[in-house]
Amino acid sequence: MKKKLFFRSLLLGVTLFPFFTQAQSALHFDGVNDAVTTNFGAVAGNNARTIEAWIKTTANTDPGTGGVQNVICDWGANATGARFTFNVLFGGKLRLEVGGSGVNGNIVVNNGLWHHVAAVYNPSATNKVAIYVDGVLDVQGNFSTSTISTGTTVKFAVARRVDNINFFLGSIDEVKVWNVAKTGAEIAANMNTEYCATQTGLIGYYKFNNGIPGGNNTTNTTTLDYSGNNNTGTLANFNFVGSTSNYIAGPTLTLSTIDASVSASGNTLTANEAGATYQWVDCNNANTPVGGATSQAFTPAVDGSYAVIVNKNGCIATSTCQNVVLASDDFQLNNQIKLYPNPSNGIINLDLGSHFNSVKTTVTNISGQVIMERNNENIAQLELNLNAPNGIYFVSVVVDNAFTKTFKLIKE
């Protein structure tokens, strides 16, 4: 006899809803020699580009008071107009420079808080340079150098300049390199977003999410490029243990598009997000991974409570847990029994899909108090009149003293 899945849940149907925000990990740089290096040429010549990152620092970056430039990212060549250096400099404010010229920001960012920072170069604009802090325009203007031609001698690096000086002291996360000039509206709208799918124009994307904050990360010496271009970064000179020169907790961002809902058919649970990696876990055992359950579809072997962790392009979302009961029968009760309309004005129809010898229907309110209880025999359909105040109720249907389905009902 076949085994079929039945679900005891306070949700109508079998959709499991995911969580969409998560605290990121980030990288802390020691300001001495920590850097992320790549073989990525980024954007060359005089072409449009945008750099974005989250930074957190208290470093003294003002040369007038003994500080030094702290470089967020850089690439090119060490010649006039040939490098593209995004950094924190005078008075703890942002600066974008190209060798021989630069544009200085006005907003202090070395105050120990997480800030989203962005630098845009648009060769077609009147003001070719724009710098943003936390989605707000900080400054716009132009380089005094007449020729901008970013070189390719030194590849893209995070936290150091092309001549291997002025290392960043503090934390950096979510570094994005675009080959387009993003608008202020686009930057503001998406600065809190961690992308879960490739984006047009995004040619380098370093999330720094593959380490354990404050843990032993001695094996995590590379960082993935989630732009789809596979420009892997190498973590150079990090200690990889403790709260500095290591992975640390980052800002809390919103996952853009990832679906951790789950559908059920027959014996099988299926994660609705395709093209990802999956790990099914046992919610009744401290979310222990189920051995071998790493496919999009999962068939439980025993009764229990299960969820799925979906990882797509570095974004991770986890479904809610769902109680699963394996029963020996040939019909799919969970998909068979229907309740409608929902929301309802109080008149509720139950379609059982076929006749059952006994049907017990119980309606409870959100506090668990029984509002209505009905016992019927040899029926396939049932109408209920819920004479109760508007609100949320739960309708539990038990057929043949064996199988249960619970609906969440809204009366309005």
PDB file of C-alpha atoms in Angstrom, residues 174-178 202-208 223-231:
ATOM      1  CA  GLU A 174      28.834  44.047  -0.372  1.00  0.00           C
ATOM      2  CA  VAL A 175      31.305  45.439  -2.908  1.00  0.00           C
ATOM      3  CA  LYS A 176      29.652  45.939  -6.304  1.00  0.00           C
ATOM      4  CA  VAL A 177      31.270  47.023  -9.569  1.00  0.00           C
ATOM      5  CA  TRP A 178      29.008  48.130 -12.422  1.00  0.00           C
ATOM      6  CA  LEU A 202      26.943  44.170 -12.529  1.00  0.00           C
ATOM      7  CA  ILE A 203      30.385  42.835 -13.480  1.00  0.00           C
ATOM      8  CA  GLY A 204      31.910  42.269 -10.039  1.00  0.00           C
ATOM      9  CA  TYR A 205      30.048  41.399  -6.829  1.00  0.00           C
ATOM     10  CA  TYR A 206      31.726  40.424  -3.573  1.00  0.00           C
ATOM     11  CA  LYS A 207      29.343  39.607  -0.698  1.00  0.00           C
ATOM     12  CA  PHE A 208      31.949  38.352   1.807  1.00  0.00           C
ATOM     13  CA  THR A 223      35.665  34.956  -1.807  1.00  0.00           C
ATOM     14  CA  LEU A 224      33.239  34.343  -4.642  1.00  0.00           C
ATOM     15  CA  ASP A 225      32.208  36.825  -7.301  1.00  0.00           C
ATOM     16  CA  TYR A 226      28.415  36.685  -7.531  1.00  0.00           C
ATOM     17  CA  SER A 227      28.149  38.755 -10.701  1.00  0.00           C
ATOM     18  CA  GLY A 228      28.296  35.569 -12.737  1.00  0.00           C
ATOM     19  CA  ASN A 229      31.733  36.442 -14.152  1.00  0.00           C
ATOM     20  CA  ASN A 230      33.715  34.210 -11.765  1.00  0.00           C
ATOM     21  CA  ASN A 231      36.265  36.854 -10.791  1.00  0.00           C
TER      22      ASN A 231
END
